[in-house]
Coordinates of C-alpha atoms and ligand atoms in Angstrom, one line a residue:
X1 CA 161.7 306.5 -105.4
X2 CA 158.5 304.8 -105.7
X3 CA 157.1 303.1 -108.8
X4 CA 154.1 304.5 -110.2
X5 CA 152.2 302.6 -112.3
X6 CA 148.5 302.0 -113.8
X7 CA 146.6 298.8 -114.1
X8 CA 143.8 298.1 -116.1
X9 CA 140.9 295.7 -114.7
X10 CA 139.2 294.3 -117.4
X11 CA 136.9 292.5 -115.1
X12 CA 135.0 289.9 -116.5
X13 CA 135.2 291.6 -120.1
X14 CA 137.6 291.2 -122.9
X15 CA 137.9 289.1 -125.7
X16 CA 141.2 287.7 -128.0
X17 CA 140.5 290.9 -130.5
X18 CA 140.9 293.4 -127.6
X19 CA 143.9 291.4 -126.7
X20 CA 145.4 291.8 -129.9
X21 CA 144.1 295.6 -130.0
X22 CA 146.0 296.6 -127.1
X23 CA 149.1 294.7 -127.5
X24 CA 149.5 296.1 -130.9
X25 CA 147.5 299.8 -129.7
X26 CA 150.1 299.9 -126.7
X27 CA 153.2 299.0 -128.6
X28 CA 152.6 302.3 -130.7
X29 CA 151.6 304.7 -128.6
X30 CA 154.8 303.6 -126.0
X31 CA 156.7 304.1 -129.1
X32 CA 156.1 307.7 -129.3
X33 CA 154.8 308.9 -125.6
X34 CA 155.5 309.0 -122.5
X35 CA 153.9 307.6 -119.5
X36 CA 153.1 308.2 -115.7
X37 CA 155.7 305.0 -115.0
X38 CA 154.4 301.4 -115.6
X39 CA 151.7 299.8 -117.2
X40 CA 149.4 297.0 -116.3
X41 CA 146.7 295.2 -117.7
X42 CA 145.0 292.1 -115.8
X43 CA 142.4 290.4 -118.1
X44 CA 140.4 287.5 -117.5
X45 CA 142.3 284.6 -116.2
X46 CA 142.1 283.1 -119.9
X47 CA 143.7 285.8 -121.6
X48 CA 146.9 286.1 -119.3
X49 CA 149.3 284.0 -121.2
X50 CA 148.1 285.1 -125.0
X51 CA 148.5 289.0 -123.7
X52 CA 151.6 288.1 -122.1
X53 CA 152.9 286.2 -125.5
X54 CA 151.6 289.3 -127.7
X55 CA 153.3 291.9 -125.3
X56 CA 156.8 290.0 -125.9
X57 CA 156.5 289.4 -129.3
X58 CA 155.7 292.7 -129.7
X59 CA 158.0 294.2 -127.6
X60 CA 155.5 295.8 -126.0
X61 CA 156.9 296.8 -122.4
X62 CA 153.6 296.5 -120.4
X63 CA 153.0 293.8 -117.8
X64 CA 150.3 291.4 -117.5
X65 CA 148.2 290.4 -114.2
X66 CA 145.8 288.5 -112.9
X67 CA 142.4 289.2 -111.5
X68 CA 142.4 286.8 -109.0
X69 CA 144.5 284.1 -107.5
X70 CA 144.1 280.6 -104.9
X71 CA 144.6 280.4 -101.9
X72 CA 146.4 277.3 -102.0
X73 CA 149.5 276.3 -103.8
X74 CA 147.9 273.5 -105.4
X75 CA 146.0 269.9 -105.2
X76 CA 142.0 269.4 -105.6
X77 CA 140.6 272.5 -105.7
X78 CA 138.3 272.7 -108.7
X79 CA 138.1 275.5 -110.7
X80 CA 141.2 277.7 -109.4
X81 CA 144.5 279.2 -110.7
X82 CA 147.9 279.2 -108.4
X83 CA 150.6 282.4 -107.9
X84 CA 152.6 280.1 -109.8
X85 CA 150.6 278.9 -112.6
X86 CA 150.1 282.6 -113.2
X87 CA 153.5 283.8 -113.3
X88 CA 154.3 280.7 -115.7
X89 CA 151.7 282.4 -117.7
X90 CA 153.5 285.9 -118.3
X91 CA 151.9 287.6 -115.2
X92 CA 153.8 289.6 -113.2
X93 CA 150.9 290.9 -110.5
X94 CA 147.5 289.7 -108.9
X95 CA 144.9 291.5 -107.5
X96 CA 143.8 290.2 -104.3
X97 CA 140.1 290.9 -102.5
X98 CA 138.8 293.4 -105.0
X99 CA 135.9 294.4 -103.5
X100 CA 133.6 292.6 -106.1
X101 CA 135.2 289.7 -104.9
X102 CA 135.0 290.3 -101.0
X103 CA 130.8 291.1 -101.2
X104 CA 130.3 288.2 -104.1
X105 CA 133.0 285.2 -103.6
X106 CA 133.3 285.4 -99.8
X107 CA 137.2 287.0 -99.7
X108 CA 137.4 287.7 -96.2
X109 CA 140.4 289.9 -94.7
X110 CA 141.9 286.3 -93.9
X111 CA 141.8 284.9 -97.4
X112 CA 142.8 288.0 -98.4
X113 CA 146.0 287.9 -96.5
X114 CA 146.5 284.3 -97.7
X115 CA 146.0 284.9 -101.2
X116 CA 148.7 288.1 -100.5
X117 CA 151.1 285.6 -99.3
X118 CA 150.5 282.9 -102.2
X119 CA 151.2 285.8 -104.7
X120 CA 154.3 286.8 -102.8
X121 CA 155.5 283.0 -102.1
X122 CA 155.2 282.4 -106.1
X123 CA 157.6 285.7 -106.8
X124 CA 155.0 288.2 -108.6
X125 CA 153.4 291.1 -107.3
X126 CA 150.1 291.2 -105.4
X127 CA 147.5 294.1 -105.7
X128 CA 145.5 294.1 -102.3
X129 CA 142.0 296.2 -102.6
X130 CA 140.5 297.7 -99.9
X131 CA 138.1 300.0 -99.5
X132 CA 134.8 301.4 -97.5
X133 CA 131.2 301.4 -98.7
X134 CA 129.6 304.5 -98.3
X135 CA 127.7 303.9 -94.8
X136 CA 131.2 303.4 -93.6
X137 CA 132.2 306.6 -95.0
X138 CA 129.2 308.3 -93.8
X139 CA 129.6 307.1 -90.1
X140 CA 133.1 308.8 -90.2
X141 CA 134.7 305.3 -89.6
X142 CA 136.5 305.2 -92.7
X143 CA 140.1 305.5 -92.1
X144 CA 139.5 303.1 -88.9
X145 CA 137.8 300.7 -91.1
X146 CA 140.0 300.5 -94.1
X147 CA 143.1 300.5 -91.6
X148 CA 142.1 297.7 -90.0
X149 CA 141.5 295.8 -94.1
X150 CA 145.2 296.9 -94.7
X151 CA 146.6 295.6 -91.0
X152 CA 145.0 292.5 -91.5
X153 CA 146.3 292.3 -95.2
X154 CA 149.5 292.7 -94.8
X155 CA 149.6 290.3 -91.7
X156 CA 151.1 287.5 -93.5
X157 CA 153.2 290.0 -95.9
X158 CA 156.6 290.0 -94.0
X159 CA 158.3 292.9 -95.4
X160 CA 157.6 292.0 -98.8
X161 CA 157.0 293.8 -102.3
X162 CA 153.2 294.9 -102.9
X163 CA 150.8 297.2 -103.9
X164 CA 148.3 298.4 -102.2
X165 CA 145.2 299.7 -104.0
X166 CA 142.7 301.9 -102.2
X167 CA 139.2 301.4 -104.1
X168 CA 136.0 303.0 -102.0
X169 CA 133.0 301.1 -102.7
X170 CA 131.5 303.8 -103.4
X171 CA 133.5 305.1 -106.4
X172 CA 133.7 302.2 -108.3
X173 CA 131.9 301.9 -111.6
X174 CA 129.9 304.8 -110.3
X175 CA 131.2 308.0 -111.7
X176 CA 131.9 309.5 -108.7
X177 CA 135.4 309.6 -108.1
X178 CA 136.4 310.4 -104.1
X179 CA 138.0 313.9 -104.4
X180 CA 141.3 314.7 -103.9
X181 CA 141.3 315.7 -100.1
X182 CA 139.9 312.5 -99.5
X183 CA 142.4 310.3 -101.7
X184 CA 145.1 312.0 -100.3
X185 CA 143.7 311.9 -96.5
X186 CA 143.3 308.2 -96.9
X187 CA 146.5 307.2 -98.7
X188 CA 148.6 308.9 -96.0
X189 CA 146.8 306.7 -93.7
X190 CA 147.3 303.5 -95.5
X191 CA 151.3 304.7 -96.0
X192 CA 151.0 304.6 -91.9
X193 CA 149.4 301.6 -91.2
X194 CA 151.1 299.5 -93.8
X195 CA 154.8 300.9 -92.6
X196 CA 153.6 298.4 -89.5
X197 CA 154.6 295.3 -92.0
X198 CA 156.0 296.4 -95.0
X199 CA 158.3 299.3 -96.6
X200 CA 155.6 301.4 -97.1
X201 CA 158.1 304.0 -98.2
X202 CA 158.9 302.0 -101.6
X203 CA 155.2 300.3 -101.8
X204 CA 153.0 302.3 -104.2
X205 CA 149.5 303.0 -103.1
X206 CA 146.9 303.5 -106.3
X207 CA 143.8 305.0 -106.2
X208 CA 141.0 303.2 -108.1
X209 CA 137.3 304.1 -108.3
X210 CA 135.8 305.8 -112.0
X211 CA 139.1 307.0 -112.9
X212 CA 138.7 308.4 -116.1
X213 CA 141.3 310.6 -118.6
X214 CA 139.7 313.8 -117.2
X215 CA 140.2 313.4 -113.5
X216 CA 143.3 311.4 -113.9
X217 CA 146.1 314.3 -114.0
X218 CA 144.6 315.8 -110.4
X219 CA 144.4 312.5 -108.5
X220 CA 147.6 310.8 -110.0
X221 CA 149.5 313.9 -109.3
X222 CA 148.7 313.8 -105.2
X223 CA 152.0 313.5 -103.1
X224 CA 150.5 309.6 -101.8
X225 CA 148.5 308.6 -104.9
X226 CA 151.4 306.2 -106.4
X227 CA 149.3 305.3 -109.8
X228 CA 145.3 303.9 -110.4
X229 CA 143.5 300.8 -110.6
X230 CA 141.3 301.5 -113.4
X231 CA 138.3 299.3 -114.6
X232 CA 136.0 300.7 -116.9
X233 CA 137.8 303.1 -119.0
X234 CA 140.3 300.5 -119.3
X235 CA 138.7 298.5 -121.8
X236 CA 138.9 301.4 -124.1
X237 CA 142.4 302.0 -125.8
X238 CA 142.0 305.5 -126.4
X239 CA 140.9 306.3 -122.4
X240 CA 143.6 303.7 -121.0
X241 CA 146.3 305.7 -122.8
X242 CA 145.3 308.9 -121.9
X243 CA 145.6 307.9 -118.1
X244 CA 148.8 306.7 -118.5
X245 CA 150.0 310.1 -121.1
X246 CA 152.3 312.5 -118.8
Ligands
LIG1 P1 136.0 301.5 -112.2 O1 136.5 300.2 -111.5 O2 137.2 302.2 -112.8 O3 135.1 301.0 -113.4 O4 135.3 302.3 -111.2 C1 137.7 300.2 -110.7 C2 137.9 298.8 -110.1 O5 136.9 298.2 -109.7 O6 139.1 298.3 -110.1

């Protein structure tokens, strides 16, 4: 069986109070619900190992991630945060070449598969975007293109434990969600060309792209769709739970 799981992207948004809101808003609501599997939240880089602290003491069984990770292990490299430094900080996942990060930071497919291996080297999770912008999409070279982001992602990934998250450009922050024939379309595709390097059998695939609790239920419940990578209405308690309510 694969694991399903949501993850909240808090982007660069958040504060200590919504910290403390969610560790404490989680802890109840998992108290008396149930969920669509795991849970996830990856805040800024600053907040990992406070949200990870108020999760345990808590006992609040939801994971923390980060945003972003080095490519490097470590040494001079101002200004960044290793695999390792990350899980010493509570995290248990990374996301790796959102696509915020591949148009604005300059994460290319290669960096991306670097940063993939870093994450897996260091013994946590990584979360590898990909995704087409509309033109793509519009040319009909989507499943071409976004095969050939998840080949060259998973080139250094040796058969190990990931996630992949398939985010359209497009969708993201938008309001317009892909439908379900095209979720499901793509995310068989991505099971196909990821079996190329990993288990793709036991490696969950989320969808991510204005997931919100009213479309949810339809995309989460797709026979590929292993769980969502959800920005926006993840920085609202009340929305984040009701994707993950089952
Ligand atoms: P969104 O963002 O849910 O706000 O569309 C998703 C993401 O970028 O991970």
């Amino acid at each position: 069986m694969r694991k399903q799981i949501v993850v909240g992207n808090w982007k660069l948004n958040g504060s200590r109070a919504l910290c403390e809101e969610f560790a404490l808003g989680l802890g109840k609501f998992l108290s008396r619900e149930s969920i669509v599997g795991e849970l996830a939240i990856c805040p800024p880089a600053v907040y990992i190992d406070s949200l990870s602290s108020a999760m345990v003491i808590n006992e609040v069984n939801v994971a923390v991630g980060a945003q972003n990770v080095a490519a490097q292990e470590k040494g001079a490299f101002t200004g960044e945060m290793s695999a390792a430094m990350i899980k010493e900080a509570g995290g248990s996942y990374a996301i790796v070449g959102h696509s915020e990060r591949r148009a604005m930071f300059g994460d290319t497919d290669e960096l991306v598969a670097t940063k993939a291996a870093q994450v897996v080297a260091a013994g946590i999770t990584p979360i590898i975007c990909v995704g087409e912008e509309l033109a793509v999409r519009e040319a009909g070279n989507h499943l071409e293109f976004v095969g050939q982001q998840v080949s060259a992602a998973l080139s250094q990934a040796q058969s190990a434990t990931l996630i992949v998250a398939y985010e359209p450009v497009w969708a993201i922050g938008t309001g317009n969600t892909a439908n379900a024939a095209q979720v499901q379309e793509m995310h068989e595709h991505i099971r196909k060309v990821a079996s190329a390097s990993v288990n793709a059998e036991l490696t969950p695939i989320l969808y991510g792209g204005s997931v919100n609790p009213s479309n949810a239920a339809e995309l989460l419940g797709l026979p590929d769709v292993d769980g969502a990578l959800v920005g926006g209405a993840s920085l609202e308690l009340e929305k984040f739970i009701a994707i993950a309510k089952r």
